[in-house]
Coordinates of C-alpha atoms in Angstrom, one line a residue:
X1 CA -17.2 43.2 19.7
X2 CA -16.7 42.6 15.7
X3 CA -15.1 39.1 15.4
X4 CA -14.8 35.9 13.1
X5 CA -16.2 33.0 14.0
X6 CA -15.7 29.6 12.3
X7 CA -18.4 27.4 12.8
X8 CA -15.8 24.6 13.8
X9 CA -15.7 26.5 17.1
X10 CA -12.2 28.8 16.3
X11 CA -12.9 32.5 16.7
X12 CA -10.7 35.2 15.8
X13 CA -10.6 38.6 16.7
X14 CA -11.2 41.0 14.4
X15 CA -9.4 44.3 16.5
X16 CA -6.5 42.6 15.6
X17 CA -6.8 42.7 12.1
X18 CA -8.4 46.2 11.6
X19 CA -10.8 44.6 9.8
X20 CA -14.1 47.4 9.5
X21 CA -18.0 46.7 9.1
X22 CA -17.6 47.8 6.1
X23 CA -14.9 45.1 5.4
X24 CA -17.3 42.7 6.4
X25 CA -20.1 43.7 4.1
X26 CA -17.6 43.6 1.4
X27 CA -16.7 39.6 1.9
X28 CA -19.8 39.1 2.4
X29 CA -20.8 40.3 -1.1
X30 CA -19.0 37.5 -2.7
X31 CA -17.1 34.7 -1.7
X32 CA -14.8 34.9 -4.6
X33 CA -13.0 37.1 -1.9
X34 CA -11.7 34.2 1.0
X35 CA -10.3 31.5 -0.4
X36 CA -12.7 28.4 -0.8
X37 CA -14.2 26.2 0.3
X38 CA -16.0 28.5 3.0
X39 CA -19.0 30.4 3.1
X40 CA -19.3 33.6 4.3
X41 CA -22.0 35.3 6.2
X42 CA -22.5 38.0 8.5
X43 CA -24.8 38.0 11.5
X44 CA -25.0 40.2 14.4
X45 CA -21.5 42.2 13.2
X46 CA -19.8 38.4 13.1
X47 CA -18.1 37.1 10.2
X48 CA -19.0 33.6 9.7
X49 CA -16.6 31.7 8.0
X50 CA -17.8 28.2 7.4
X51 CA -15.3 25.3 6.0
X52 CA -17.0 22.8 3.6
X53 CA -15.2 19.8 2.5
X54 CA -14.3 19.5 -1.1
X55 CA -16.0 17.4 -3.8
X56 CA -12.3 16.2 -4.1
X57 CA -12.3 14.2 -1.3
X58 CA -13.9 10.8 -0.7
X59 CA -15.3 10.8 2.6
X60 CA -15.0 6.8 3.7
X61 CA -17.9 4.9 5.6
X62 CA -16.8 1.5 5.8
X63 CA -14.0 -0.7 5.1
X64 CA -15.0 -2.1 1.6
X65 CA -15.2 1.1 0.4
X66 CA -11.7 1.6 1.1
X67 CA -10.6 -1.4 -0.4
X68 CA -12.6 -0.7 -3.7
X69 CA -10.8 2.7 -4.2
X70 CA -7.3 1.2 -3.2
X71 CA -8.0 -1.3 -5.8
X72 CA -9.0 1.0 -8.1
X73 CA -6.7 4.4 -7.9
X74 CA -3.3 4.2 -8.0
X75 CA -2.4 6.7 -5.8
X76 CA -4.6 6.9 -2.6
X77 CA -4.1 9.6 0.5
X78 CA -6.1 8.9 3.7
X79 CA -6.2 11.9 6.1
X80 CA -7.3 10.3 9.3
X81 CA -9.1 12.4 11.7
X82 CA -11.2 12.8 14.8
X83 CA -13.9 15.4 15.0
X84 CA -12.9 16.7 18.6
X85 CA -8.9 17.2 17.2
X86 CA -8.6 20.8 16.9
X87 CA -4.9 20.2 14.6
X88 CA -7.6 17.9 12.2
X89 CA -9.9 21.0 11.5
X90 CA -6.4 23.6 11.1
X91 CA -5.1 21.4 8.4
X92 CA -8.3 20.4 6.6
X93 CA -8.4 23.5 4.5
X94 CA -4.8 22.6 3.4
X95 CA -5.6 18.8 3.0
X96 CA -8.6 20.0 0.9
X97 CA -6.9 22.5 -1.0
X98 CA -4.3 20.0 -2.3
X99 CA -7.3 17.7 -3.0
X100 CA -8.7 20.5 -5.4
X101 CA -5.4 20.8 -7.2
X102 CA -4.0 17.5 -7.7
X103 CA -6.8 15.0 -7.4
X104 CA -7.5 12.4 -10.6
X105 CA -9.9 10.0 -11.3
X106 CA -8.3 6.7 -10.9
X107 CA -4.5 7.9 -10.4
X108 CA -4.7 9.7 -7.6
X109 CA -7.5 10.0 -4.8
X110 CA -7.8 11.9 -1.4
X111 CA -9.8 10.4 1.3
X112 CA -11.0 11.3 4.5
X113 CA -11.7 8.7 7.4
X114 CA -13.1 9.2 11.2
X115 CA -10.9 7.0 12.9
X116 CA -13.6 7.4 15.9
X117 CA -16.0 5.6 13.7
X118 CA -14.0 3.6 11.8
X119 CA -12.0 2.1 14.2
X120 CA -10.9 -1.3 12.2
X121 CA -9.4 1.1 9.4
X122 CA -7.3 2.6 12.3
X123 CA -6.2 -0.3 14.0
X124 CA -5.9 -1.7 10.8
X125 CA -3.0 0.9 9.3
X126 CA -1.4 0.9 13.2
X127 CA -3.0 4.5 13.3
X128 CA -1.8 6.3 17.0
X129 CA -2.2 9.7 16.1
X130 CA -4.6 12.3 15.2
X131 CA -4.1 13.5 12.4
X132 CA -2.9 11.1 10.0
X133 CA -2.1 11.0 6.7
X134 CA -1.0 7.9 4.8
X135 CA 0.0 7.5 1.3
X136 CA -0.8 3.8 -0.3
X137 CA 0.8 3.6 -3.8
X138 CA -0.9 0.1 -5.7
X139 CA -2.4 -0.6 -2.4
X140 CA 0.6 -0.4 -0.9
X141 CA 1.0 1.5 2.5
X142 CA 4.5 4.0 1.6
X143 CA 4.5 7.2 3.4
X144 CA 3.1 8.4 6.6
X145 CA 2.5 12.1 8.0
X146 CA 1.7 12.4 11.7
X147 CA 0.4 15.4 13.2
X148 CA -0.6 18.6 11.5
X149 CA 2.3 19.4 9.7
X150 CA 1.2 20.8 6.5
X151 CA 4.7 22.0 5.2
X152 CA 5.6 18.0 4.9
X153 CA 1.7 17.0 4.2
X154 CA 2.6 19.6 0.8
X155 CA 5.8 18.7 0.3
X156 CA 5.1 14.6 0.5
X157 CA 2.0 15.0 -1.8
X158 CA 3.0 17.6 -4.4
X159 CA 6.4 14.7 -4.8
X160 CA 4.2 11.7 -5.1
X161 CA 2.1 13.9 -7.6
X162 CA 5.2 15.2 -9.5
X163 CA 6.5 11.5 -10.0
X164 CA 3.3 9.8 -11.1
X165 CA 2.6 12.9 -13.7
X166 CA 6.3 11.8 -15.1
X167 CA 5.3 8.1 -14.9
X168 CA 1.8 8.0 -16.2
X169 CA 3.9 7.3 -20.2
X170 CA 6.4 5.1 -18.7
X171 CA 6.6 1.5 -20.0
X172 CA 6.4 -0.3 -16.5
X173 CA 4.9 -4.3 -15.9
X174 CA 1.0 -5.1 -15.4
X175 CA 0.5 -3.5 -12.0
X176 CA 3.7 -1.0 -12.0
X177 CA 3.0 2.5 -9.7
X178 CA 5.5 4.4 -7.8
X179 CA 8.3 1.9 -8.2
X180 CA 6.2 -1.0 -7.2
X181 CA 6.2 -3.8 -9.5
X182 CA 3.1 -6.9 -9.9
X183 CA 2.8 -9.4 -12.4
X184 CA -0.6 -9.6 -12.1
X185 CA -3.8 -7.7 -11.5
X186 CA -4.9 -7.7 -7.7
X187 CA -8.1 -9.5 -7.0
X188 CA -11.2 -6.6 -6.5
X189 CA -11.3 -6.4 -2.4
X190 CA -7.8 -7.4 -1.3
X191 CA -4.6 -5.0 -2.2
X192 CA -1.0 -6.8 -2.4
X193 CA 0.8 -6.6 1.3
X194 CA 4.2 -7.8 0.6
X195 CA 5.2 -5.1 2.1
X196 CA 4.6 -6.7 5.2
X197 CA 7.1 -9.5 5.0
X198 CA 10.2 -9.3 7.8
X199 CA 13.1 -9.2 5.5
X200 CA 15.7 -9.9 8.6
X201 CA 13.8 -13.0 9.2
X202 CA 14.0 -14.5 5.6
X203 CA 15.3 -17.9 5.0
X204 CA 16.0 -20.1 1.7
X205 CA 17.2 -23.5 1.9
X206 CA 19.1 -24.9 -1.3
X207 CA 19.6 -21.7 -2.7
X208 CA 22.7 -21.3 -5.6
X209 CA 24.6 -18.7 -3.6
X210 CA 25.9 -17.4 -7.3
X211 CA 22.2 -16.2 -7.7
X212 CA 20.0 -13.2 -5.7
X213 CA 19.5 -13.6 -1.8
X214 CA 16.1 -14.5 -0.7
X215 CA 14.7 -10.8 0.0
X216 CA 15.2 -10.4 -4.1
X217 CA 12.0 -12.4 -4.3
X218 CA 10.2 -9.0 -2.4
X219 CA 12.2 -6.4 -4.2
X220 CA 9.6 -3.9 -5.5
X221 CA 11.0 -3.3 -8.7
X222 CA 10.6 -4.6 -11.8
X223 CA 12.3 -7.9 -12.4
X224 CA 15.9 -7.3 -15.0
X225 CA 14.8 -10.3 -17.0
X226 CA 12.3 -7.6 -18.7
X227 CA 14.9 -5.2 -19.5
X228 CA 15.0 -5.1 -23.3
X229 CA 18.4 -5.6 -25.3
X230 CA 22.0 -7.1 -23.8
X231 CA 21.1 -5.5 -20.5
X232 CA 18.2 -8.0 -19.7
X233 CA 19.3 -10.3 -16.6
X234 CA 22.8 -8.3 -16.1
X235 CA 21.4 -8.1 -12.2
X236 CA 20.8 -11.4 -11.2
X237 CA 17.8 -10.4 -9.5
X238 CA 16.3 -13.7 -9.2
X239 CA 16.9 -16.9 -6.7
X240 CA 18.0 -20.9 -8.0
X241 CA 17.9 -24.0 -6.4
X242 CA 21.3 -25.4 -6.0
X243 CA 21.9 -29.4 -5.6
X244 CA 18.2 -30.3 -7.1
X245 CA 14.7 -28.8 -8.4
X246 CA 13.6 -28.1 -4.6
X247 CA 13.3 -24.8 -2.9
X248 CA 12.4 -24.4 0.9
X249 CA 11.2 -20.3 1.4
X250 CA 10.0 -19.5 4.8
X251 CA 8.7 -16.0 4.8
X252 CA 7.4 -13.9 8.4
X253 CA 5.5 -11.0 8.5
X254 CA 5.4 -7.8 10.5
X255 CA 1.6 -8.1 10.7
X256 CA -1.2 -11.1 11.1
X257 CA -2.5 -11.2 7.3
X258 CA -5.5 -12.9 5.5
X259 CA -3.8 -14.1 2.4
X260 CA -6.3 -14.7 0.1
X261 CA -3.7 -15.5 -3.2
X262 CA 0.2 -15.8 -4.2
X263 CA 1.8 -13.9 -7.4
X264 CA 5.1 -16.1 -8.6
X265 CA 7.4 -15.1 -11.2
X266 CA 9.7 -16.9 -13.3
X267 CA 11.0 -16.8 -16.7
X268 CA 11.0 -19.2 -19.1
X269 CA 14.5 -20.9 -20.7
X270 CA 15.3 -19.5 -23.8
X271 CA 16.5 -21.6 -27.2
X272 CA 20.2 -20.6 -26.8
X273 CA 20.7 -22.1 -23.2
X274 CA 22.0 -25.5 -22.8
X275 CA 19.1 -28.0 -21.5
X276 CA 21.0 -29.3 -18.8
X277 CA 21.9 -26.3 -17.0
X278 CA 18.6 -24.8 -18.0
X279 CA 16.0 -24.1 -15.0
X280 CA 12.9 -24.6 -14.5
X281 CA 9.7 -22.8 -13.5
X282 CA 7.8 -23.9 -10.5
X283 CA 4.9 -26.3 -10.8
X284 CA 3.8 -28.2 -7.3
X285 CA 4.1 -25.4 -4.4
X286 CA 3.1 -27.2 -0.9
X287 CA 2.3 -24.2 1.8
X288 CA 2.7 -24.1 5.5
X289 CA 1.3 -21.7 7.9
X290 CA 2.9 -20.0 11.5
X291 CA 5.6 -22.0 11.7
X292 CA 9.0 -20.1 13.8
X293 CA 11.2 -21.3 11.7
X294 CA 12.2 -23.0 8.0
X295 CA 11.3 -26.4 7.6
X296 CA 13.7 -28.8 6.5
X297 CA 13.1 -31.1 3.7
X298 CA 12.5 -34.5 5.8
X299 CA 10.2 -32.6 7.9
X300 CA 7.9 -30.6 5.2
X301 CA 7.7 -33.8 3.6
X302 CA 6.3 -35.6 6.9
X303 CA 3.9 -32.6 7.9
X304 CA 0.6 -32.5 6.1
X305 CA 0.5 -29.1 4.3
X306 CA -2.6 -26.2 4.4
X307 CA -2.4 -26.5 1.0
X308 CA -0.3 -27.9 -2.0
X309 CA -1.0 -26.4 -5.8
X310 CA -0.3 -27.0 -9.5
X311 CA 0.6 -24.6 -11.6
X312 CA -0.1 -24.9 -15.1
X313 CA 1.4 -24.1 -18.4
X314 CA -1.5 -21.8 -18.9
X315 CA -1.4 -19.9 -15.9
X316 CA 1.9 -17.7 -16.8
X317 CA 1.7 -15.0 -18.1
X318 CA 3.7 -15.1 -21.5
X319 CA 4.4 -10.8 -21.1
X320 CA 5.2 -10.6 -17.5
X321 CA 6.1 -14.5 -16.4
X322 CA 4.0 -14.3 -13.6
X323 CA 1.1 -17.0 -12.3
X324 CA -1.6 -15.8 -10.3
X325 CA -2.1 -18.9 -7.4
X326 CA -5.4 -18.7 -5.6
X327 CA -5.6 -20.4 -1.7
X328 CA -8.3 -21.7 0.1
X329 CA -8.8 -18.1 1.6
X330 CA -11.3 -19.4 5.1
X331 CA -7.5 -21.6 5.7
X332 CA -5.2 -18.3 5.1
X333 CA -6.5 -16.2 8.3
X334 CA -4.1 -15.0 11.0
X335 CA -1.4 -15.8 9.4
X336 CA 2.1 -14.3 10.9
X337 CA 4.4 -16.8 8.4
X338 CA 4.5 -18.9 5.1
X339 CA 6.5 -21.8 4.2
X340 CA 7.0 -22.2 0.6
X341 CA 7.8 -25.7 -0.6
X342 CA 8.8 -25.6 -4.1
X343 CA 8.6 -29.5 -4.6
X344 CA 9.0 -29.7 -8.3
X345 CA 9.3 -27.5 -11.4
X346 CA 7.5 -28.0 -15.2
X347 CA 10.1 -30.3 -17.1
X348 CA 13.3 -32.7 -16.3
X349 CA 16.1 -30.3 -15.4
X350 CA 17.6 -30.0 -12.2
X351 CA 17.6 -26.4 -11.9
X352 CA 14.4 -24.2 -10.2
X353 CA 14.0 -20.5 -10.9
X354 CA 12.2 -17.9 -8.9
X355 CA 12.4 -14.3 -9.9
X356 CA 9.4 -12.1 -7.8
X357 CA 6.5 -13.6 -5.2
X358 CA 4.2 -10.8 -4.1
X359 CA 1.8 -11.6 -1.3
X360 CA -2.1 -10.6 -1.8
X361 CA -5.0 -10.4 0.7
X362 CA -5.5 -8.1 3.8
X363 CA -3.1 -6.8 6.5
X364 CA -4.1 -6.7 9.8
X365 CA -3.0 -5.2 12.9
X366 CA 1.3 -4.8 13.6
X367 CA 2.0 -8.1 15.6
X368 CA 3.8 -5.1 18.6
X369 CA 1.6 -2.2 18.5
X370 CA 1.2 0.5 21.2
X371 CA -1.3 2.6 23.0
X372 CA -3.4 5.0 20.7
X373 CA -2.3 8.4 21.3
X374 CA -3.8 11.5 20.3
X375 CA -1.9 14.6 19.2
X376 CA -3.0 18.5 20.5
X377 CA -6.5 17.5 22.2
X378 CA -8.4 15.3 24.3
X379 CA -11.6 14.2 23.7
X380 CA -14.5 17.1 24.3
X381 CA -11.6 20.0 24.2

């Protein structure tokens, strides 16, 4: 009996297709005439149709090499898989077809992972399902594609590939990609999970309720104090102290990090505003770990911190107003909340302004996070 067999196990009867011996010979003549990438044979009147997977895609093999390409590629898709999920090996010739097309080097990057052998990825990106398919934009987790459902897999990707073709000339800050705004470059290994902060949960003690509310500080986009012209600072985007210099920021998270550095920004006063009312970047920063709730000022002042840092002059930026602020990473593990003490700022006023903090380091598991389940197949099937 004349049929098609695909070496990942699928066979297709050819009496339903009419398809001839002579048909056969002909696609077997060329492969110019089945769409790649398969190779065609015949043996014993079968049509063998064998999927290869594309140069395109980056097959992953451990964790670092993940982190390396979501460091270095803007745009990153990860098509997680299992090799006994029949819906996996349906959708890879779509998955690999969109790779062909709209993969390039350094903006945008399909991967492949085996979530059977790379489990930590998995747990790592709260992965239930096979197939998967997560976008990460600036090493940011955005979108997510369960099951094989190529119609939204195409329609998902062929967006995200639209809008970073129409931003690649846009004037954004140092690390802006698909909306998402950092003041500073991302150290090589670790990608930026601020993402991961629990906006309900957000607290700010002596804020100026005439400013931004404290989930401003993890807005995405780009701070208004960059805007060029009379627009710049219409939105008060930004948070300031109210009574004194001091800010109290206690921040939660969805998932246990490893925070390995902080990105603050805040602008500098200008020449035309008065120096009294003027306020002040922050300079001492005292940090407290997995605390429930905001400290109050008495307290943070009678609890020894993990760590307290300077920041210098030097360390802002002078185009984007950001400092990069390193932490004693081996005392930043398991961390499900910060407490930010802003204890001082860099001159006399009485005034503190924070306009964007972005969180770096590594994102670990969901702190609730359910059985694995697996879509179409069980193992072996």
């Amino acid at each position: 009996m004349n049929k098609i067999c695909i070496d990942d196990g699928f066979v297709i009867n050819l009496r339903y297709f009419a398809v001839t011996e002579d048909d056969m010979a002909k696609y077997s003549k060329s492969d110019s005439n089945f769409p790649p990438p398969h190779n065609i044979n015949i043996n014993n009147n079968n049509l063998l149709i064998k999927h290869t997977p594309t140069m395109s895609v980056v097959t992953i093999s451990s964790p670092e090499q993940f982190g390396t390409l979501l460091n270095s590629s803007r745009i990153v898709i990860a098509d997680f898989y299992a090799d006994w999920c029949a819906p996996c090996k349906a959708i890879a010739p779509v998955y690999d077809s969109l790779a062909r097309q709209l993969s390039r080097p350094n903006q945008i990057t399909f991967t492949k992972i085996n979530g059977d052998e790379q489990k930590d990825l998995a747990q790592t990106y709260g992965v239930r399902a096979y197939p998967t398919f997560i976008v990460f934009e600036n090493g940011r987790k955005t979108q997510t594609v369960a099951g094989a459902n190529s119609q939204k897999l195409n329609e998902v990707i062929q967006k995200l590939a639209t809008e970073a073709t129409k931003s690649d000339g846009a004037d954004g800050g140092e690390g802006s990609s698909g909306g998402t705004w950092l003041g500073a470059t991302v150290a090589k290994g670790y990608t930026d999970v601020t993402d991961q902060t629990d906006p309900k949960g957000l607290e700010l003690l002596n804020r100026d309720d005439q400013f931004g509310e404290p989930r401003v500080l993890f807005e995405p986009t780009r701070p208004s104090a960059l805007a060029k012209g009379k627009s710049a600072g219409d939105v008060k985007d930004w948070v300031e102290s109210d009574t004194d210099e001091q800010l109290m920021l206690y921040v939660p998270f969805q998932s246990t990090l490893k925070v390995h550095s902080l990105q603050i920004t805040s602008f500098p006063p200008t020449d035309e505003e008065d120096d009294d009312e003027t306020p002040m970047r922050p300079k001492t920063i005292s940090l407290y770990t997995n605390r429930s709730h905001v400290l109050g000022f008495d307290e943070a002042e009678d609890i020894p911190s993990v760590q307290t840092v300077e920041i210098k002059a030097e360390d802002w930026d002078a185009k984007t107003g950001t400092a990069n602020v390193p932490l004693r990473f081996v005392k930043f593990q398991n961390v499900t909340s910060l407490v930010l003490f802003f204890v001082d700022g860099d001159g006399d006023g009485e005034k503190l302004r924070v306009d964007r903090v972005r969180v770096i380091g590594d994102s670990g598991e969901k702190r609730s996070m359910g059985k694995l389940e697996k879509i179409g197949d069980e193992p072996g099937e």
